[in-house]
Protein backbone atom coordinates (compact mmCIF):
# COMPACT_ATOMS: atom_id res chain seq x y z
CA UNK A 1 0.00 0.00 0.00
CA UNK A 2 1.45 3.32 -0.99
CA UNK A 3 1.17 6.17 1.44
CA UNK A 4 1.17 9.89 0.75
CA UNK A 5 4.28 11.34 2.29
CA UNK A 6 4.30 14.84 0.79
CA UNK A 7 2.04 17.05 -1.29
CA UNK A 8 3.57 19.90 -3.24
CA UNK A 9 2.01 22.47 -5.57
CA UNK A 10 2.10 20.34 -8.71
CA UNK A 11 2.97 16.85 -7.45
CA UNK A 12 2.29 14.35 -4.71
CA UNK A 13 4.94 11.97 -3.39
CA UNK A 14 3.95 8.46 -2.32
CA UNK A 15 5.86 5.55 -0.87
CA UNK A 16 6.16 2.57 -3.24
CA UNK A 17 6.42 -1.18 -2.76
CA UNK A 18 10.19 -0.89 -3.27
CA UNK A 19 12.24 0.38 -0.35
CA UNK A 20 14.11 3.60 -1.13
CA UNK A 21 11.88 4.39 -4.10
CA UNK A 22 9.00 6.83 -4.25
CA UNK A 23 6.15 7.44 -6.67
CA UNK A 24 5.70 10.98 -8.01
CA UNK A 25 2.10 11.76 -9.00
CA UNK A 26 1.67 14.72 -11.37
CA UNK A 27 -1.40 16.86 -10.54
CA UNK A 28 -3.39 19.19 -12.81
CA UNK A 29 -2.93 22.11 -10.41
CA UNK A 30 -1.22 25.22 -11.72
CA UNK A 31 0.14 27.86 -9.36
CA UNK A 32 2.10 31.06 -9.84
CA UNK A 33 3.42 33.98 -7.80
CA UNK A 34 4.17 31.76 -4.81
CA UNK A 35 0.73 30.08 -5.06
CA UNK A 36 -1.21 33.37 -4.84
CA UNK A 37 -2.65 32.50 -8.27
CA UNK A 38 -4.12 29.01 -8.63
CA UNK A 39 -6.11 27.02 -11.17
CA UNK A 40 -6.68 23.50 -12.39
CA UNK A 41 -5.66 22.86 -15.98
CA UNK A 42 -7.16 19.57 -17.07
CA UNK A 43 -4.55 17.23 -18.49
CA UNK A 44 -1.50 19.23 -17.34
CA UNK A 45 -0.34 16.44 -15.01
CA UNK A 46 -0.36 13.87 -17.78
CA UNK A 47 1.47 16.21 -20.17
CA UNK A 48 4.09 17.07 -17.55
CA UNK A 49 4.64 13.43 -16.58
CA UNK A 50 5.30 12.59 -20.23
CA UNK A 51 7.51 15.61 -20.87
CA UNK A 52 9.52 14.98 -17.69
CA UNK A 53 9.93 11.31 -18.62
CA UNK A 54 11.26 12.17 -22.10
CA UNK A 55 13.67 14.71 -20.64
CA UNK A 56 14.95 12.40 -17.88
CA UNK A 57 15.51 9.61 -20.43
CA UNK A 58 17.43 11.99 -22.68
CA UNK A 59 19.61 13.24 -19.81
CA UNK A 60 20.27 9.70 -18.51
CA UNK A 61 21.34 8.69 -22.03
CA UNK A 62 23.90 11.49 -21.73
CA UNK A 63 25.26 10.27 -18.37
CA UNK A 64 23.47 12.75 -16.10
CA UNK A 65 22.70 11.08 -12.74
CA UNK A 66 19.00 11.55 -11.88
CA UNK A 67 16.39 10.16 -9.48
CA UNK A 68 14.28 8.84 -12.39
CA UNK A 69 13.59 5.10 -12.35
CA UNK A 70 10.60 4.49 -14.62
CA UNK A 71 7.35 5.86 -15.96
CA UNK A 72 4.63 3.70 -14.39
CA UNK A 73 1.39 5.36 -15.54
CA UNK A 74 0.12 8.48 -17.32
CA UNK A 75 0.56 10.53 -14.17
CA UNK A 76 3.08 8.54 -12.16
CA UNK A 77 6.81 8.08 -12.18
CA UNK A 78 8.99 5.91 -9.97
CA UNK A 79 12.02 7.69 -8.56
CA UNK A 80 14.84 6.93 -6.14
CA UNK A 81 14.17 8.40 -2.73
CA UNK A 82 16.46 11.36 -2.18
CA UNK A 83 16.89 14.01 0.42
CA UNK A 84 16.17 17.23 -1.45
CA UNK A 85 18.81 19.93 -1.04
CA UNK A 86 16.70 23.03 -0.23
CA UNK A 87 18.23 25.10 -3.00
CA UNK A 88 16.60 25.91 -6.33
CA UNK A 89 19.12 26.28 -9.13
CA UNK A 90 18.08 28.70 -11.87
CA UNK A 91 20.00 28.62 -15.12
CA UNK A 92 19.51 31.52 -17.49
CA UNK A 93 20.48 31.84 -21.15
CA UNK A 94 18.27 34.83 -21.99
CA UNK A 95 17.07 37.56 -19.63
CA UNK A 96 13.49 37.19 -18.33
CA UNK A 97 11.34 37.12 -15.20
CA UNK A 98 12.75 37.96 -11.80
CA UNK A 99 16.23 38.77 -13.15
CA UNK A 100 14.75 41.64 -15.17
CA UNK A 101 12.55 42.85 -12.32
CA UNK A 102 15.35 42.72 -9.76
CA UNK A 103 18.00 44.45 -11.85
CA UNK A 104 15.83 46.58 -14.13
CA UNK A 105 17.08 45.05 -17.35
CA UNK A 106 15.24 44.35 -20.59
CA UNK A 107 13.73 40.93 -21.31
CA UNK A 108 15.05 38.84 -24.19
CA UNK A 109 18.75 39.70 -24.08
CA UNK A 110 21.02 36.71 -24.76
CA UNK A 111 23.58 36.49 -21.95
CA UNK A 112 27.24 36.17 -22.92
CA UNK A 113 27.40 32.96 -20.91
CA UNK A 114 24.83 30.96 -18.91
CA UNK A 115 24.05 32.49 -15.53
CA UNK A 116 23.55 30.16 -12.56
CA UNK A 117 21.58 31.52 -9.59
CA UNK A 118 20.67 29.87 -6.29
CA UNK A 119 17.46 30.43 -4.36
CA UNK A 120 16.55 29.16 -0.91
CA UNK A 121 13.69 26.69 -1.37
CA UNK A 122 11.30 28.20 1.14
CA UNK A 123 7.76 29.13 0.09
CA UNK A 124 7.07 31.16 3.24
CA UNK A 125 9.98 33.44 2.32
CA UNK A 126 9.20 33.42 -1.41
CA UNK A 127 12.32 31.44 -2.43
CA UNK A 128 14.84 34.28 -1.86
CA UNK A 129 18.04 34.55 -3.91
CA UNK A 130 21.16 33.27 -2.11
CA UNK A 131 24.88 33.44 -2.74
CA UNK A 132 27.05 30.31 -2.60
CA UNK A 133 28.46 31.32 0.80
CA UNK A 134 24.94 31.22 2.32
CA UNK A 135 24.58 27.63 1.14
CA UNK A 136 27.75 26.21 2.66
CA UNK A 137 28.09 28.46 5.72
CA UNK A 138 24.46 27.74 6.68
CA UNK A 139 25.19 24.06 5.90
CA UNK A 140 22.47 23.47 3.33
CA UNK A 141 25.16 21.75 1.22
CA UNK A 142 28.95 21.53 1.24
CA UNK A 143 31.28 23.54 -0.97
CA UNK A 144 32.02 20.34 -2.93
CA UNK A 145 28.28 19.65 -3.34
CA UNK A 146 27.74 23.17 -4.70
CA UNK A 147 30.60 22.83 -7.16
CA UNK A 148 29.17 19.55 -8.43
CA UNK A 149 25.61 20.94 -8.63
CA UNK A 150 26.86 23.92 -10.63
CA UNK A 151 28.85 21.74 -13.02
CA UNK A 152 25.92 19.35 -13.53
CA UNK A 153 23.51 22.26 -14.04
CA UNK A 154 25.68 23.77 -16.77
CA UNK A 155 26.04 20.37 -18.48
CA UNK A 156 22.24 19.85 -18.28
CA UNK A 157 21.79 23.32 -19.77
CA UNK A 158 24.07 22.44 -22.70
CA UNK A 159 22.16 19.23 -23.37
CA UNK A 160 18.71 20.79 -23.05
CA UNK A 161 19.57 23.87 -25.12
CA UNK A 162 20.82 21.61 -27.90
CA UNK A 163 17.79 19.32 -27.75
CA UNK A 164 15.22 22.13 -27.68
CA UNK A 165 16.95 24.03 -30.47
CA UNK A 166 16.66 20.97 -32.70
CA UNK A 167 12.92 21.08 -31.93
CA UNK A 168 12.71 24.77 -32.85
CA UNK A 169 12.46 25.89 -29.22
CA UNK A 170 14.65 28.39 -27.38
CA UNK A 171 15.38 27.57 -23.72
CA UNK A 172 15.49 31.00 -22.05
CA UNK A 173 15.79 29.78 -18.44
CA UNK A 174 14.82 26.93 -16.14
CA UNK A 175 14.91 25.67 -12.57
CA UNK A 176 16.53 22.52 -11.24
CA UNK A 177 16.51 20.74 -7.89
CA UNK A 178 19.04 18.21 -6.68
CA UNK A 179 18.92 15.58 -3.96
CA UNK A 180 21.18 13.11 -2.20
CA UNK A 181 20.34 9.42 -2.61
CA UNK A 182 20.94 6.59 -0.15
CA UNK A 183 24.48 6.13 -1.45
CA UNK A 184 25.19 9.81 -0.74
CA UNK A 185 25.37 10.73 -4.43
CA UNK A 186 23.97 14.00 -5.67
CA UNK A 187 21.41 13.45 -8.42
CA UNK A 188 19.04 15.60 -10.43
CA UNK A 189 15.62 15.38 -8.74
CA UNK A 190 12.13 16.93 -8.99
CA UNK A 191 11.09 17.43 -12.63
CA UNK A 192 11.94 19.33 -15.77
CA UNK A 193 8.70 20.46 -17.43
CA UNK A 194 7.33 23.69 -18.95
CA UNK A 195 6.15 24.54 -15.40
CA UNK A 196 9.75 25.35 -14.51
CA UNK A 197 11.25 26.43 -17.83
CA UNK A 198 10.86 29.36 -20.22
CA UNK A 199 10.44 27.88 -23.69
CA UNK A 200 9.90 30.09 -26.73
CA UNK A 201 9.20 29.02 -30.30
CA UNK A 202 12.35 29.88 -32.24
CA UNK A 203 10.52 31.29 -35.26
CA UNK A 204 7.45 33.00 -33.81
CA UNK A 205 8.52 33.64 -30.20
CA UNK A 206 5.30 31.95 -29.03
CA UNK A 207 5.44 31.19 -25.30
CA UNK A 208 5.25 27.42 -24.68
CA UNK A 209 5.56 27.37 -20.87
CA UNK A 210 3.88 28.38 -17.60
CA UNK A 211 4.19 32.08 -18.45
CA UNK A 212 0.96 31.46 -20.44
CA UNK A 213 -0.70 30.95 -17.04
CA UNK A 214 1.25 33.69 -15.21
CA UNK A 215 0.38 36.23 -17.93
CA UNK A 216 -3.23 35.02 -18.54
CA UNK A 217 -2.49 34.16 -22.16
CA UNK A 218 -4.62 30.97 -22.13
CA UNK A 219 -3.83 27.86 -24.16
CA UNK A 220 -1.51 26.30 -21.59
CA UNK A 221 -2.46 22.67 -22.23
CA UNK A 222 -2.22 23.29 -26.00
CA UNK A 223 1.28 24.77 -25.60
CA UNK A 224 2.46 21.85 -23.40
CA UNK A 225 0.97 19.44 -25.97
CA UNK A 226 3.05 21.16 -28.64
CA UNK A 227 6.20 20.74 -26.54
CA UNK A 228 5.41 17.04 -25.97
CA UNK A 229 4.68 16.43 -29.66
CA UNK A 230 7.98 18.01 -30.67
CA UNK A 231 9.85 16.04 -27.97
CA UNK A 232 8.27 12.81 -29.19
CA UNK A 233 9.87 13.39 -32.58
CA UNK A 234 13.32 13.83 -31.06
N1 LIG B 1 11.10 28.76 -11.52
C1 LIG B 1 10.47 27.65 -10.98
N2 LIG B 1 10.11 27.68 -9.67
C2 LIG B 1 10.34 28.74 -8.85
C3 LIG B 1 10.98 29.86 -9.40
C4 LIG B 1 11.35 29.84 -10.73
O1 LIG B 1 10.26 26.66 -11.66
O2 LIG B 1 9.98 28.68 -7.66
C5 LIG B 1 11.51 28.75 -12.94
C6 LIG B 1 10.63 29.65 -13.80
O3 LIG B 1 9.58 28.92 -14.38
C7 LIG B 1 11.59 30.15 -14.84
C8 LIG B 1 12.95 30.15 -14.14
O4 LIG B 1 12.81 29.28 -13.04
O5 LIG B 1 11.66 29.26 -15.94
C9 LIG B 1 13.38 31.53 -13.69
O6 LIG B 1 12.35 32.07 -12.94
P1 LIG B 1 12.41 33.56 -12.36
O7 LIG B 1 13.45 33.61 -11.30
O8 LIG B 1 12.52 34.51 -13.47
O9 LIG B 1 11.05 33.63 -11.59
P2 LIG B 1 9.64 34.29 -11.88
O10 LIG B 1 9.68 35.53 -11.08
O11 LIG B 1 9.49 34.53 -13.32
O12 LIG B 1 8.73 33.21 -11.35
PDB file of C-alpha atoms and ligand atoms in Angstrom, residues 88 90 92 96-98 101 127 173-175 195-198 214, ligand 1:
ATOM      1  CA  UNK A  88      16.597  25.911  -6.334  1.00  0.00           C
ATOM      2  CA  UNK A  90      18.075  28.699 -11.867  1.00  0.00           C
ATOM      3  CA  UNK A  92      19.511  31.520 -17.495  1.00  0.00           C
ATOM      4  CA  UNK A  96      13.491  37.186 -18.329  1.00  0.00           C
ATOM      5  CA  UNK A  97      11.339  37.120 -15.200  1.00  0.00           C
ATOM      6  CA  UNK A  98      12.747  37.957 -11.802  1.00  0.00           C
ATOM      7  CA  UNK A 101      12.546  42.850 -12.324  1.00  0.00           C
ATOM      8  CA  UNK A 127      12.323  31.442  -2.429  1.00  0.00           C
ATOM      9  CA  UNK A 173      15.789  29.779 -18.440  1.00  0.00           C
ATOM     10  CA  UNK A 174      14.816  26.930 -16.139  1.00  0.00           C
ATOM     11  CA  UNK A 175      14.906  25.672 -12.574  1.00  0.00           C
ATOM     12  CA  UNK A 195       6.151  24.545 -15.401  1.00  0.00           C
ATOM     13  CA  UNK A 196       9.750  25.350 -14.512  1.00  0.00           C
ATOM     14  CA  UNK A 197      11.249  26.430 -17.834  1.00  0.00           C
ATOM     15  CA  UNK A 198      10.857  29.356 -20.219  1.00  0.00           C
ATOM     16  CA  UNK A 214       1.248  33.689 -15.215  1.00  0.00           C
TER      17      UNK A 214
HETATM   18  N1  LIG B   1      11.102  28.763 -11.520  1.00  0.00           N
HETATM   19  C1  LIG B   1      10.472  27.647 -10.977  1.00  0.00           C
HETATM   20  N2  LIG B   1      10.107  27.679  -9.666  1.00  0.00           N
HETATM   21  C2  LIG B   1      10.340  28.740  -8.853  1.00  0.00           C
HETATM   22  C3  LIG B   1      10.981  29.860  -9.403  1.00  0.00           C
HETATM   23  C4  LIG B   1      11.346  29.838 -10.726  1.00  0.00           C
HETATM   24  O1  LIG B   1      10.265  26.657 -11.658  1.00  0.00           O
HETATM   25  O2  LIG B   1       9.978  28.676  -7.663  1.00  0.00           O
HETATM   26  C5  LIG B   1      11.507  28.754 -12.944  1.00  0.00           C
HETATM   27  C6  LIG B   1      10.626  29.646 -13.802  1.00  0.00           C
HETATM   28  O3  LIG B   1       9.581  28.923 -14.378  1.00  0.00           O
HETATM   29  C7  LIG B   1      11.593  30.155 -14.841  1.00  0.00           C
HETATM   30  C8  LIG B   1      12.947  30.154 -14.142  1.00  0.00           C
HETATM   31  O4  LIG B   1      12.809  29.281 -13.038  1.00  0.00           O
HETATM   32  O5  LIG B   1      11.657  29.265 -15.944  1.00  0.00           O
HETATM   33  C9  LIG B   1      13.380  31.526 -13.691  1.00  0.00           C
HETATM   34  O6  LIG B   1      12.348  32.071 -12.936  1.00  0.00           O
HETATM   35  P1  LIG B   1      12.410  33.555 -12.358  1.00  0.00           P
HETATM   36  O7  LIG B   1      13.449  33.615 -11.300  1.00  0.00           O
HETATM   37  O8  LIG B   1      12.517  34.508 -13.466  1.00  0.00           O
HETATM   38  O9  LIG B   1      11.049  33.625 -11.588  1.00  0.00           O
HETATM   39  P2  LIG B   1       9.636  34.287 -11.881  1.00  0.00           P
HETATM   40  O10 LIG B   1       9.683  35.531 -11.080  1.00  0.00           O
HETATM   41  O11 LIG B   1       9.489  34.526 -13.322  1.00  0.00           O
HETATM   42  O12 LIG B   1       8.734  33.213 -11.347  1.00  0.00           O
END
